[in-house]
Amino acid sequence: MSKIYVTGLGPGAADQMTVQAQKVLEQCPVIIGYTVYIDLIRGQYPDKIFLSTPMRKEADRCRLAFEEAEKGQDVAMVCSGDAGIYGMAGLICEIGKDYPDVGIEIVPGITAASGGAAVLGAPLMHDFAVISLSDLLTPWEKIESRLRAAAESDFVICLYNPSSRKRADYLAKACDIILESRGAETVCGTVRNIGREGESYEILPLGRLRDTQVDMFTTVFIGNSNTMELNGRMVTPRGYKDV
Ligand code: SAH
């Protein structure tokens, strides 16, 4: 039985990829993904068949993967970060019910939250909530209520998809909701292009984050009430005594 390996590539190009993911890419003759990710790895695997569909054609991309696998060859369906965190793993499982003769294996990767946290210091040392600000598939009211609940419960909050051309003011709207229950001095961080060329980061207070423009290649971290800036690092204390 041929298989689809839904594979997280990690946030960057190569060195933050797991050994398991590398093996999958070496072994699968067909690699399918969103154009941007395909371009990141194409050079390393010149002998593969690369197939892609544009963004927002996710279901077509999944069906393409199953059609290729039905020809009797293993397929790597690649996503950035972790395949199971705002990736393709769920949709492959859902569409997979129509293709009982194709196996599915999920290969995890380093997600933007852990890749970005390592750049900033140690912001995720305590309970945290990951929230995507994309309202393409989730109504904005639901995103707002999750932001409010996470902020009120003093979770560290990690925001994916914080902005796009059509959603330029979403980060400001999200910060306004968080500011209802958290101080403007709360330590926050942004990390852009994690593990990629041009990686950059900033540590700044929530009040200033509100007026910052970020893009879709950025992950945003909002500290809890104990998060500190220590020697240029964003650190959420775990709570150990005697330090
Ligand atoms: N499956 C991916 C997330 C896809 S959603 C993962 O596990 O990381 C896309 C969002 O993830 C982006 O808008 C951004 O907020 C974040 N992201 C993914 N890769 C990133 C990178 N290299 N640098 C910064 N943010 C990244």
CSV table of N, CA and C in Angstrom, one decimal, residues 3-7 9 21-33 38 41 48-51 61 65 68-69 73-79 92 105 107:
chain,number,residue,atom,x,y,z
A,3,LYS,N,1.7,5.3,0.5
A,3,LYS,CA,1.4,6.1,1.7
A,3,LYS,C,1.6,7.6,1.4
A,4,ILE,N,0.8,8.4,2.1
A,4,ILE,CA,1.1,9.9,2.1
A,4,ILE,C,1.7,10.2,3.4
A,5,TYR,N,2.9,10.8,3.4
A,5,TYR,CA,3.6,11.2,4.6
A,5,TYR,C,3.3,12.7,4.8
A,6,VAL,N,2.5,13.1,5.7
A,6,VAL,CA,2.2,14.6,5.9
A,6,VAL,C,3.3,15.1,6.8
A,7,THR,N,4.2,15.9,6.2
A,7,THR,CA,5.5,16.1,6.8
A,7,THR,C,5.7,17.6,7.2
A,9,LEU,N,8.2,20.5,7.9
A,9,LEU,CA,9.6,20.8,7.5
A,9,LEU,C,10.3,21.6,8.6
A,21,ALA,N,11.9,13.6,8.9
A,21,ALA,CA,11.4,14.4,7.8
A,21,ALA,C,12.4,14.3,6.6
A,22,GLN,N,13.7,14.4,6.9
A,22,GLN,CA,14.7,14.3,5.8
A,22,GLN,C,14.6,13.0,5.1
A,23,LYS,N,14.4,11.9,6.0
A,23,LYS,CA,14.4,10.6,5.4
A,23,LYS,C,13.1,10.4,4.5
A,24,VAL,N,12.0,11.0,4.9
A,24,VAL,CA,10.8,10.9,4.1
A,24,VAL,C,11.0,11.6,2.8
A,25,LEU,N,11.7,12.8,2.8
A,25,LEU,CA,11.9,13.5,1.5
A,25,LEU,C,12.8,12.7,0.6
A,26,GLU,N,13.8,12.1,1.3
A,26,GLU,CA,14.7,11.3,0.4
A,26,GLU,C,14.0,10.1,-0.2
A,27,GLN,N,13.1,9.5,0.5
A,27,GLN,CA,12.5,8.2,0.1
A,27,GLN,C,11.3,8.4,-0.8
A,28,CYS,N,10.5,9.5,-0.7
A,28,CYS,CA,9.3,9.7,-1.5
A,28,CYS,C,9.7,10.2,-2.9
A,29,PRO,N,9.2,9.6,-4.0
A,29,PRO,CA,9.5,10.1,-5.3
A,29,PRO,C,8.7,11.4,-5.6
A,30,VAL,N,7.6,11.6,-4.9
A,30,VAL,CA,6.7,12.7,-5.2
A,30,VAL,C,6.6,13.6,-4.0
A,31,ILE,N,6.8,14.9,-4.2
A,31,ILE,CA,6.7,15.9,-3.1
A,31,ILE,C,5.7,16.9,-3.5
A,32,ILE,N,4.7,17.1,-2.6
A,32,ILE,CA,3.6,18.1,-2.9
A,32,ILE,C,3.5,19.1,-1.8
A,33,GLY,N,3.3,20.4,-2.2
A,33,GLY,CA,3.1,21.4,-1.2
A,33,GLY,C,2.8,22.7,-1.8
A,38,ILE,N,7.7,24.4,-1.4
A,38,ILE,CA,8.4,23.6,-2.4
A,38,ILE,C,9.7,24.3,-2.9
A,41,ILE,N,12.8,23.7,-0.7
A,41,ILE,CA,13.5,22.5,-0.7
A,41,ILE,C,13.9,21.9,-2.1
A,48,LYS,N,13.3,14.7,-7.8
A,48,LYS,CA,11.9,14.4,-7.4
A,48,LYS,C,10.9,15.0,-8.3
A,49,ILE,N,9.7,14.5,-8.3
A,49,ILE,CA,8.6,15.1,-9.0
A,49,ILE,C,8.0,16.1,-8.0
A,50,PHE,N,8.0,17.4,-8.3
A,50,PHE,CA,7.4,18.4,-7.4
A,50,PHE,C,6.1,18.8,-8.0
A,51,LEU,N,5.1,18.8,-7.1
A,51,LEU,CA,3.7,19.3,-7.5
A,51,LEU,C,3.2,20.3,-6.5
A,61,ARG,N,-5.1,20.2,-3.3
A,61,ARG,CA,-3.7,19.7,-3.1
A,61,ARG,C,-3.8,18.4,-2.5
A,65,ALA,N,-2.6,14.7,-3.9
A,65,ALA,CA,-1.7,13.8,-3.2
A,65,ALA,C,-2.2,12.3,-3.2
A,68,GLU,N,-1.9,10.8,-6.7
A,68,GLU,CA,-0.5,10.4,-7.0
A,68,GLU,C,-0.2,9.1,-6.2
A,69,ALA,N,-0.7,9.0,-5.0
A,69,ALA,CA,-0.4,7.8,-4.2
A,69,ALA,C,-1.1,6.6,-4.8
A,73,GLN,N,2.8,5.1,-5.7
A,73,GLN,CA,4.1,5.7,-5.3
A,73,GLN,C,3.9,6.5,-4.0
A,74,ASP,N,4.9,6.5,-3.1
A,74,ASP,CA,4.7,7.2,-1.8
A,74,ASP,C,4.8,8.7,-2.1
A,75,VAL,N,4.1,9.5,-1.4
A,75,VAL,CA,4.0,11.0,-1.6
A,75,VAL,C,4.4,11.7,-0.3
A,76,ALA,N,5.2,12.7,-0.3
A,76,ALA,CA,5.4,13.6,0.8
A,76,ALA,C,4.6,14.8,0.6
A,77,MET,N,3.7,15.1,1.5
A,77,MET,CA,2.9,16.3,1.5
A,77,MET,C,3.5,17.2,2.5
A,78,VAL,N,4.2,18.3,2.1
A,78,VAL,CA,5.0,19.1,3.0
A,78,VAL,C,4.3,20.3,3.5
A,79,CYS,N,4.5,20.7,4.7
A,79,CYS,CA,4.0,22.0,5.3
A,79,CYS,C,5.1,22.6,6.1
A,92,ILE,N,-5.9,16.1,5.3
A,92,ILE,CA,-5.5,14.8,4.7
A,92,ILE,C,-6.3,13.7,5.3
A,105,GLU,N,0.6,8.8,7.1
A,105,GLU,CA,1.5,8.9,8.3
A,105,GLU,C,1.8,10.4,8.5
A,107,VAL,N,4.2,13.2,10.1
A,107,VAL,CA,5.6,13.3,10.5
A,107,VAL,C,5.8,14.7,11.1
